[in-house]
Short mmCIF file of C-alpha atoms in Angstrom, two decimals:
data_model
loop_
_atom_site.label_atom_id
_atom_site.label_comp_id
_atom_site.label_asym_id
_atom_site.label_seq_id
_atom_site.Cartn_x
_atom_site.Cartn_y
_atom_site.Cartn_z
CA UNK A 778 -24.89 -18.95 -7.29
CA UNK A 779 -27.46 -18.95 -4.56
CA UNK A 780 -28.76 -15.60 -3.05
CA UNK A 781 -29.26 -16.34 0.25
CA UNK A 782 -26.28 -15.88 3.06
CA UNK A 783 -24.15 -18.83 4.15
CA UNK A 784 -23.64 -19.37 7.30
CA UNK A 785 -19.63 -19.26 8.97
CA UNK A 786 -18.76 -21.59 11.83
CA UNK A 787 -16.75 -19.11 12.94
CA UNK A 788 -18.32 -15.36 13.45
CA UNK A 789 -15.26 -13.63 12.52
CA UNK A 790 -15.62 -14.63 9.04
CA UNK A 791 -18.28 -12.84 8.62
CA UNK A 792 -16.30 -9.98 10.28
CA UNK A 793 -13.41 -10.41 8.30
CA UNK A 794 -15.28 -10.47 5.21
CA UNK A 795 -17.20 -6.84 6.07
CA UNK A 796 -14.31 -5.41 6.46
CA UNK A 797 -12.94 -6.44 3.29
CA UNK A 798 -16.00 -5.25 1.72
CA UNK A 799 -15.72 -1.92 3.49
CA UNK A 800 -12.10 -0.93 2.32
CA UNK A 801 -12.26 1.91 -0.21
CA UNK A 802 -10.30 4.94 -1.41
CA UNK A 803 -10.60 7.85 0.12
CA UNK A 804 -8.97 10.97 -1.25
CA UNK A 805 -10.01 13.95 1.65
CA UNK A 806 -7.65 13.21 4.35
CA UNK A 807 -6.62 15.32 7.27
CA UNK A 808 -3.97 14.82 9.80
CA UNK A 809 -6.02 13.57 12.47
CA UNK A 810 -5.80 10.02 13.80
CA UNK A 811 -8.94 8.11 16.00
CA UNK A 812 -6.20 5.34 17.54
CA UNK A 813 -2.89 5.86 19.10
CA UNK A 814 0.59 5.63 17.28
CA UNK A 815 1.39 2.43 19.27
CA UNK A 816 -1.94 0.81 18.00
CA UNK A 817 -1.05 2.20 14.29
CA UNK A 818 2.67 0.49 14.58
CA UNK A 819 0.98 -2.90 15.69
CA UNK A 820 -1.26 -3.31 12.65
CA UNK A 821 2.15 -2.59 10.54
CA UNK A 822 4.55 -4.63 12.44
CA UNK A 823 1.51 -7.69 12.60
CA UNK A 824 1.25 -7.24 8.86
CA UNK A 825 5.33 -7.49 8.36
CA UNK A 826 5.58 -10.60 10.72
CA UNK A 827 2.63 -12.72 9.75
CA UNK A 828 1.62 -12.13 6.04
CA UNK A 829 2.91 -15.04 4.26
CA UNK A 830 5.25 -14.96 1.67
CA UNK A 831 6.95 -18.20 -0.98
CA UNK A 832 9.33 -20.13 0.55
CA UNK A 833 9.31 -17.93 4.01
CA UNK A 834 11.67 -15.67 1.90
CA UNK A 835 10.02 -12.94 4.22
CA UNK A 836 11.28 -10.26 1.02
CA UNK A 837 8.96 -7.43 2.19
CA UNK A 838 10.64 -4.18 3.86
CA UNK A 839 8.22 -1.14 5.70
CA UNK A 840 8.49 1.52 7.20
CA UNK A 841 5.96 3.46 8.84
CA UNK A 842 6.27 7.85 8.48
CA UNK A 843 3.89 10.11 10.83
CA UNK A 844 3.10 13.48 10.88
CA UNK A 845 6.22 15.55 10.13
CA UNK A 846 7.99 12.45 8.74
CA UNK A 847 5.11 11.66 6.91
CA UNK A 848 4.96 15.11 4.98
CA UNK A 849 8.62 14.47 3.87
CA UNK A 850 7.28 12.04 1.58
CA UNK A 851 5.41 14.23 -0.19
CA UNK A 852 7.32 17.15 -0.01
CA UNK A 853 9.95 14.82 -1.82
CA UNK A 854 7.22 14.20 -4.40
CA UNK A 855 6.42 17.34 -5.08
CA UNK A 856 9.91 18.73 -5.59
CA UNK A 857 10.01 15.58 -8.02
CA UNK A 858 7.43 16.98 -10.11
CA UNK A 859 8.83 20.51 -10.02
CA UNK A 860 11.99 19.00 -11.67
CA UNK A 861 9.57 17.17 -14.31
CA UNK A 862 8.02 20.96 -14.59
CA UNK A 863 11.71 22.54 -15.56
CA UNK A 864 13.06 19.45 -17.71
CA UNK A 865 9.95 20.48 -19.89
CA UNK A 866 8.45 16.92 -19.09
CA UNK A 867 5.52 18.52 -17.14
CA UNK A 868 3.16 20.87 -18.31
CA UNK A 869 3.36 24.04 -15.78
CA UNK A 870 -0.32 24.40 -15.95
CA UNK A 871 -1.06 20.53 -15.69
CA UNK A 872 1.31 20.78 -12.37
CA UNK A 873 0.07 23.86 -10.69
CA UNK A 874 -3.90 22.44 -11.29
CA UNK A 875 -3.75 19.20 -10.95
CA UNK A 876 -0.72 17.41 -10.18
CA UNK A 877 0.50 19.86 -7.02
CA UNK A 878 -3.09 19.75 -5.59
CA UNK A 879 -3.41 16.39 -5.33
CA UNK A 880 -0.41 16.02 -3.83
CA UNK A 881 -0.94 18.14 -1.05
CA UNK A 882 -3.98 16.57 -0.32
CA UNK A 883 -1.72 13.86 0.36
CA UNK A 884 0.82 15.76 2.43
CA UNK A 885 -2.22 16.88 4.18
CA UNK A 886 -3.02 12.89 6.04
CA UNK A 887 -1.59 11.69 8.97
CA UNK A 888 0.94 8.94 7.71
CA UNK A 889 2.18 7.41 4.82
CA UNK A 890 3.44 3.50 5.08
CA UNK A 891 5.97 2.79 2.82
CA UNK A 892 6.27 -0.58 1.41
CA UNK A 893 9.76 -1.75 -0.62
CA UNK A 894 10.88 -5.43 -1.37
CA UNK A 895 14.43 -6.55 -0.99
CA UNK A 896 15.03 -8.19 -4.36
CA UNK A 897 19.05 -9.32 -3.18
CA UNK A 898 17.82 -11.77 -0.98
CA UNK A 899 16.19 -14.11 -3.02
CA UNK A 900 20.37 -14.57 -4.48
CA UNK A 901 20.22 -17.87 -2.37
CA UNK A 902 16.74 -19.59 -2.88
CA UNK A 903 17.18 -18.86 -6.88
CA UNK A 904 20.55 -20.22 -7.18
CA UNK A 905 18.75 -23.62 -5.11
CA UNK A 906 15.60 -23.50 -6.64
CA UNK A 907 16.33 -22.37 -10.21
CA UNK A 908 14.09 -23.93 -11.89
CA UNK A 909 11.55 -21.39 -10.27
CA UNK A 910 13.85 -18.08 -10.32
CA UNK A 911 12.42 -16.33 -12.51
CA UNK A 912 9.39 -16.88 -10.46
CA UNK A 913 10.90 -14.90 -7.02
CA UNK A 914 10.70 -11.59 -7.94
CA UNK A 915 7.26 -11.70 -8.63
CA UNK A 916 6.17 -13.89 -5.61
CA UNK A 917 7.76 -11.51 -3.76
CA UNK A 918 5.33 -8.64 -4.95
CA UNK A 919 2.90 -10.66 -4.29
CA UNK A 920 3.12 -11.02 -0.85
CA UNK A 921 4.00 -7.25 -0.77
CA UNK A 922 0.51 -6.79 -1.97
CA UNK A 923 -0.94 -8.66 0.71
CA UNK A 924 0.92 -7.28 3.14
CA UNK A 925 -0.63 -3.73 1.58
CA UNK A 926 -3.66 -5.24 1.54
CA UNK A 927 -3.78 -6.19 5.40
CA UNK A 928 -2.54 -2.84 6.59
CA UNK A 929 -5.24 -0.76 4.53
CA UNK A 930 -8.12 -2.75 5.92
CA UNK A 931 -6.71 -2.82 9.20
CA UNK A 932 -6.68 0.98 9.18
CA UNK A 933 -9.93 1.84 7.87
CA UNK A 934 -11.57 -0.77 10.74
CA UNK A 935 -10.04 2.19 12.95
CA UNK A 936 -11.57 4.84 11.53
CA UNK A 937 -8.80 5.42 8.80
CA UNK A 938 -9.38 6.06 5.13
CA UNK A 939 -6.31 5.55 2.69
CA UNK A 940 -5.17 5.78 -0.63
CA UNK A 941 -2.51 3.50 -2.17
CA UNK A 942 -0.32 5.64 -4.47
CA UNK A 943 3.26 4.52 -6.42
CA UNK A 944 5.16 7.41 -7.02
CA UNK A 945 8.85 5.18 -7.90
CA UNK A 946 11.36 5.63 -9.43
CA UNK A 947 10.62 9.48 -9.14
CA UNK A 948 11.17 9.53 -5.40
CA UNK A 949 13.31 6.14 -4.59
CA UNK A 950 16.57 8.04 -4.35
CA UNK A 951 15.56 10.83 -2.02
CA UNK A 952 13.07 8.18 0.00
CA UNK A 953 16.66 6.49 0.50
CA UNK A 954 18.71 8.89 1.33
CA UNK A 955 16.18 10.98 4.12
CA UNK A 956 15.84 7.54 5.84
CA UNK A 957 18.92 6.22 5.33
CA UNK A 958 17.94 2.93 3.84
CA UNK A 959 19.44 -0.28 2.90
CA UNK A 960 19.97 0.12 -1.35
CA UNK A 961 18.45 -3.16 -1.78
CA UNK A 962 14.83 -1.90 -0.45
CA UNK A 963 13.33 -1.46 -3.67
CA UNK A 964 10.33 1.16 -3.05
CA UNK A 965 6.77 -0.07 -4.67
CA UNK A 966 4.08 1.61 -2.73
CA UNK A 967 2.73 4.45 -0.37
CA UNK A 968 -0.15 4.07 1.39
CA UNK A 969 -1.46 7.33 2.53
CA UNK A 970 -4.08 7.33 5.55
CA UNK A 971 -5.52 9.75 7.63
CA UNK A 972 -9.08 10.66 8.60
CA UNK A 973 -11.08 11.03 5.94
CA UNK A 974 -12.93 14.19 5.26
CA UNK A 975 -14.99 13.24 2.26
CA UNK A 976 -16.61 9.77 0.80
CA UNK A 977 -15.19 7.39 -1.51
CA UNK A 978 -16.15 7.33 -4.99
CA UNK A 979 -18.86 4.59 -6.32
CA UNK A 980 -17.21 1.40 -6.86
CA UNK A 981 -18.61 -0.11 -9.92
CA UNK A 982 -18.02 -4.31 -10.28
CA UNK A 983 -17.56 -6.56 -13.35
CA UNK A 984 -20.05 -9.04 -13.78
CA UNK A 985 -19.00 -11.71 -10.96
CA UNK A 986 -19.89 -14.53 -13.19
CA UNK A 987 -17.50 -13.85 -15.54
CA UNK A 988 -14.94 -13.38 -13.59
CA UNK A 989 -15.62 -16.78 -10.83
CA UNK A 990 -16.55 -19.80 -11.42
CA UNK A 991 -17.27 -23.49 -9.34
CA UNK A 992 -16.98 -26.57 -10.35
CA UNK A 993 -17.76 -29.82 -7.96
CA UNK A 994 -20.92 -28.08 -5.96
#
C-alpha cells in the first residue's frame, strides 16, 4: 500500500474522510451546545431520511431528547441500577464509585439521541422475500448503525463530542412509557453529546494489513 496521498476528484472526500478520522469518544461532557437546536434536529432528521437501509424497509426509529428531556434518560438509568443495587445484583460499593458516577457524567451533556428499530415491519418483506428473512432483522441494525454513525460525526464537525452507550433492556420500558412510544420501537442505542470538557482517550489500531486487503491493482 503506497504512502503517499491520493488525490479525490472531488474535495469533499477528502473532507468527508477527516471527519471520519476525527470522530472519537469523549467522556467529559457539559450541557453546553456551539450550534442551535434547529441545526442539531437537521443532522438527526437528514440522518433518518437519507441513510440507506435493505430493501428501503426504512426500519430505523429516533428520537432526539435535550436538556431536561435529555436528563430523563439518565435519571431512568440510574434508578435502573439502584433496583440492580437492592435485588442484590449490584454491588453497593461498585454503584456508588463507579457505576452512578459515570452516569451522571452522562446526565451532565446536552442531549442524548435515541436510536430503536421497528422489528414488526419487516412482517411483509419476510413473508415475500423468505428466503432472506432471517436476514431482516439484522440488515436492519445495520443501517441503524449507520444511521448512528452519521449523526455522531455530524455532531462532533460542530463542536460536539459523544459517547455511544446501550443501556437496553434495563431502561426500554420506562424509555417507552415517559415518551409514549410505539411498542414495536425496539431501543438499541444512546448517543450522548455535549461539549466536551476533556480529550478522548488514545485510539490504538490493528495492523491495517491484516485486516484489508486488494486484489486487481
Amino acid at each position: 500500500m503506497g504512502s503517499t496521498q491520493p488525490e479525490f476528484k472531488n474535495p469533499a472526500t477528502s473532507t468527508l474522510l477527516e471527519l471520519v478520522k476525527a470522530r472519537r469518544t469523549y467522556y467529559g461532557l457539559k450541557a453546553e451546545s456551539p450550534i442551535s437546536d434547529d441545526a442539531i434536529e437537521s443532522i438527526v432528521s437528514n440522518a433518518v431520511l437519507h441513510v440507506p437501509s435493505s430493501f428501503n424497509t426504512q426500519t430505523s426509529r429516533v428520537v432526539l431528547l435535550l436538556k431536561e428531556e435529555h436528563q430523563k434518560v439518565w435519571d431512568i438509568a440510574i434508578a435502573a441500577m439502584e433496583g440492580l443495587v437492592a435485588a442484590g445484583t449490584l454491588p453497593k460499593e461498585t454503584f456508588e464509585t463507579q457505576t452512578k458516577p459515570k452516569l451522571n457524567a452522562f446526565r451532565a451533556g446536552y442531549g442524548t439521541v435515541l436510536f430503536f428499530v421497528d422489528f414488526d415491519s419487516l412482517a411483509s418483506i419476510k413473508e415475500k422475500f423468505a428466503i432472506y428473512a432471517d436476514k431482516f432483522d439484522p440488515f436492519a441494525l445495520e443501517s441503524n448503525a449507520m444511521s448512528q454513525f452519521l449523526v455522531w460525526t455530524a455532531l462532533e464537525s460542530e463542536g460536539f463530542g459523544a459517547n455511544l452507550q446501550h443501556y437496553s433492556p434495563l431502561i426500554d420500558e420506562q424509555i417507552q412509557k415517559q415518551w409514549n412510544l410505539p411498542a414495536s420501537w425496539k431501543l438499541d442505542a444512546q448517543l450522548v453529546f455535549g461539549v466536551p470538557t476533556s480529550e478522548p482517550g488514545e485510539k490504538a489500531f490493528a495492523p491495517l494489513e491484516d485486516r484489508f486487503k486488494v486484489f486487481g491493482k
